[in-house]
Structures are given as structure tokens and as C-alpha cells.
PDB file of C-alpha atoms in Angstrom:
ATOM      1  CA  MET A 305       1.578 -23.102   4.838  1.00  0.00           C
ATOM      2  CA  LEU A 306       5.170 -23.314   6.051  1.00  0.00           C
ATOM      3  CA  GLY A 307       4.865 -19.844   7.588  1.00  0.00           C
ATOM      4  CA  PHE A 308       1.816 -20.934   9.574  1.00  0.00           C
ATOM      5  CA  ILE A 309       3.635 -24.012  10.896  1.00  0.00           C
ATOM      6  CA  ILE A 310       6.583 -21.843  11.938  1.00  0.00           C
ATOM      7  CA  LEU A 311       4.152 -19.502  13.699  1.00  0.00           C
ATOM      8  CA  LEU A 312       2.640 -22.433  15.624  1.00  0.00           C
ATOM      9  CA  ILE A 313       6.067 -23.710  16.637  1.00  0.00           C
ATOM     10  CA  ILE A 314       7.189 -20.285  17.854  1.00  0.00           C
ATOM     11  CA  ALA A 315       3.936 -19.792  19.779  1.00  0.00           C
ATOM     12  CA  SER A 316       4.349 -23.216  21.375  1.00  0.00           C
ATOM     13  CA  ILE A 317       7.917 -22.504  22.470  1.00  0.00           C
ATOM     14  CA  CYS A 318       7.006 -19.072  23.863  1.00  0.00           C
ATOM     15  CA  GLY A 319       3.985 -20.505  25.689  1.00  0.00           C
ATOM     16  CA  SER A 320       6.051 -23.334  27.178  1.00  0.00           C
ATOM     17  CA  ILE A 321       8.767 -20.984  28.406  1.00  0.00           C
ATOM     18  CA  GLY A 322       6.141 -18.605  29.822  1.00  0.00           C
ATOM     19  CA  ALA A 323       4.461 -21.486  31.665  1.00  0.00           C
ATOM     20  CA  ARG A 324       7.807 -22.570  33.111  1.00  0.00           C
ATOM     21  CA  ILE A 325       8.515 -19.040  34.314  1.00  0.00           C
ATOM     22  CA  ALA A 326       5.086 -18.925  35.979  1.00  0.00           C
ATOM     23  CA  GLY A 327       5.825 -22.271  37.650  1.00  0.00           C
ATOM     24  CA  TYR A 328       3.688 -24.617  35.587  1.00  0.00           C
ATOM     25  CA  SER A 329       5.557 -27.387  33.841  1.00  0.00           C
ATOM     26  CA  SER A 330       2.885 -29.730  32.515  1.00  0.00           C
ATOM     27  CA  THR A 331       1.291 -27.862  29.650  1.00  0.00           C
ATOM     28  CA  GLY A 332       0.429 -29.729  26.486  1.00  0.00           C
ATOM     29  CA  CYS A 333       1.301 -28.689  22.970  1.00  0.00           C
ATOM     30  CA  LEU A 334      -2.075 -27.113  22.200  1.00  0.00           C
ATOM     31  CA  THR A 335      -2.107 -25.294  25.542  1.00  0.00           C
ATOM     32  CA  SER A 336       1.387 -23.961  24.871  1.00  0.00           C
ATOM     33  CA  ILE A 337       0.350 -22.698  21.438  1.00  0.00           C
ATOM     34  CA  ILE A 338      -2.684 -20.920  22.904  1.00  0.00           C
ATOM     35  CA  LEU A 339      -0.552 -19.456  25.700  1.00  0.00           C
ATOM     36  CA  GLY A 340       1.964 -18.256  23.124  1.00  0.00           C
ATOM     37  CA  PHE A 341      -0.679 -16.457  21.081  1.00  0.00           C
ATOM     38  CA  ILE A 342      -2.362 -14.895  24.109  1.00  0.00           C
ATOM     39  CA  GLY A 343       1.052 -14.029  25.517  1.00  0.00           C
ATOM     40  CA  ALA A 344       1.953 -12.272  22.272  1.00  0.00           C
ATOM     41  CA  LEU A 345      -1.193 -10.163  22.531  1.00  0.00           C
ATOM     42  CA  ILE A 346      -0.648  -9.317  26.202  1.00  0.00           C
ATOM     43  CA  GLY A 347       3.067  -8.748  25.731  1.00  0.00           C
ATOM     44  CA  THR A 348       2.610  -6.508  22.722  1.00  0.00           C
ATOM     45  CA  TYR A 349       0.045  -4.444  24.616  1.00  0.00           C
ATOM     46  CA  LEU A 350       2.362  -4.138  27.637  1.00  0.00           C
ATOM     47  CA  SER A 351       5.368  -3.169  25.552  1.00  0.00           C
ATOM     48  CA  ARG A 352       3.339  -0.514  23.764  1.00  0.00           C
ATOM     49  CA  GLU A 353       1.958   0.895  27.032  1.00  0.00           C
ATOM     50  CA  LEU A 354       5.356   0.872  28.743  1.00  0.00           C
ATOM     51  CA  GLY A 355       7.139   2.251  25.694  1.00  0.00           C
ATOM     52  CA  ILE A 356       9.643  -0.617  25.658  1.00  0.00           C
ATOM     53  CA  LYS A 357      10.374  -2.165  22.292  1.00  0.00           C
ATOM     54  CA  ASP A 358      11.100  -5.838  21.877  1.00  0.00           C
ATOM     55  CA  PHE A 359      14.626  -6.694  20.837  1.00  0.00           C
ATOM     56  CA  ILE A 360      14.047 -10.275  19.684  1.00  0.00           C
ATOM     57  CA  TYR A 361      11.767 -10.817  16.675  1.00  0.00           C
ATOM     58  CA  PHE A 362      11.260 -13.922  14.586  1.00  0.00           C
ATOM     59  CA  HIS A 363       8.881 -13.710  11.606  1.00  0.00           C
ATOM     60  CA  ASN A 364       7.418 -10.474  13.062  1.00  0.00           C
ATOM     61  CA  ILE A 365       6.632 -12.165  16.394  1.00  0.00           C
ATOM     62  CA  PRO A 366       7.929 -10.375  19.493  1.00  0.00           C
ATOM     63  CA  ILE A 367       9.598 -13.313  21.245  1.00  0.00           C
ATOM     64  CA  PHE A 368      10.572 -11.678  24.551  1.00  0.00           C
ATOM     65  CA  TRP A 369       7.194 -10.033  25.151  1.00  0.00           C
ATOM     66  CA  SER A 370       5.336 -13.180  24.089  1.00  0.00           C
ATOM     67  CA  ILE A 371       7.140 -15.105  26.804  1.00  0.00           C
ATOM     68  CA  ILE A 372       6.496 -12.394  29.411  1.00  0.00           C
ATOM     69  CA  GLY A 373       2.842 -12.119  28.369  1.00  0.00           C
ATOM     70  CA  SER A 374       2.411 -15.896  28.591  1.00  0.00           C
ATOM     71  CA  ALA A 375       3.927 -15.984  32.068  1.00  0.00           C
ATOM     72  CA  ILE A 376       1.673 -13.162  33.239  1.00  0.00           C
ATOM     73  CA  PHE A 377      -1.415 -14.765  31.703  1.00  0.00           C
ATOM     74  CA  ILE A 378      -0.831 -18.207  33.199  1.00  0.00           C
ATOM     75  CA  ALA A 379       0.024 -16.701  36.599  1.00  0.00           C
ATOM     76  CA  ILE A 380      -3.288 -14.793  36.592  1.00  0.00           C
ATOM     77  CA  ILE A 381      -5.237 -17.883  35.484  1.00  0.00           C
ATOM     78  CA  GLY A 382      -3.525 -19.973  38.163  1.00  0.00           C
ATOM     79  CA  PHE A 383      -4.285 -17.365  40.808  1.00  0.00           C
ATOM     80  CA  LEU A 384      -7.940 -17.047  39.815  1.00  0.00           C
ATOM     81  CA  SER A 385      -8.506 -20.795  39.581  1.00  0.00           C
ATOM     82  CA  GLY A 386      -6.709 -21.530  42.837  1.00  0.00           C
ATOM     83  CA  HIS A 387      -4.355 -24.085  41.313  1.00  0.00           C
ATOM     84  CA  LYS A 388      -1.050 -24.565  43.031  1.00  0.00           C
ATOM     85  CA  LYS A 389       2.229 -24.481  41.184  1.00  0.00           C
ATOM     86  CA  GLN A 390       3.777 -27.774  40.210  1.00  0.00           C
ATOM     87  CA  LYS A 391       7.258 -28.611  41.338  1.00  0.00           C
TER      88      LYS A 391
END
């Protein structure tokens, strides 16, 4: 149970940082967790395709690529939905 809570916290932090990088600052906790998980999937796929290994892991979660994947995902969603960045 503690491992799952740690996973949620890490996903939330990665999703929040990814949203900030993409220019969106008002994401809720649940949204940040979802962004973190999706970002981990996208980031892991990108790192595998590019042949670049992650250098920061925490509980087998690729932190750097989760943040990059989250930023890419939220930027694509923002572009497709037509939402403007928040300042």
C-alpha cells in the first residue's frame, strides 16, 4: 500500500512539472497524477525509440522521461483543444 502511495506522489510531481514546462499551471492533483502516468508511458516509449536511457529513477519510475512525456502530452492536448497557455 505504501508503494502505491509513493507511486501516486511521484506521478503527481512529474505531471505537475510537465504541465509547468508546457505552460499550464492550474492542474489539479488528480490531473497531475494522470499526466504523470501518461507521461511515463510516452517518455518511456520515446527514450526506447531514441536509444537514450533515463538517468534518474525512483522506485523503477523514469523521472526525467516522465516529466518530458507529460510536457509533450499536455502540449499536444492544449494544441488540439485550442486552449491558450496560462500566465
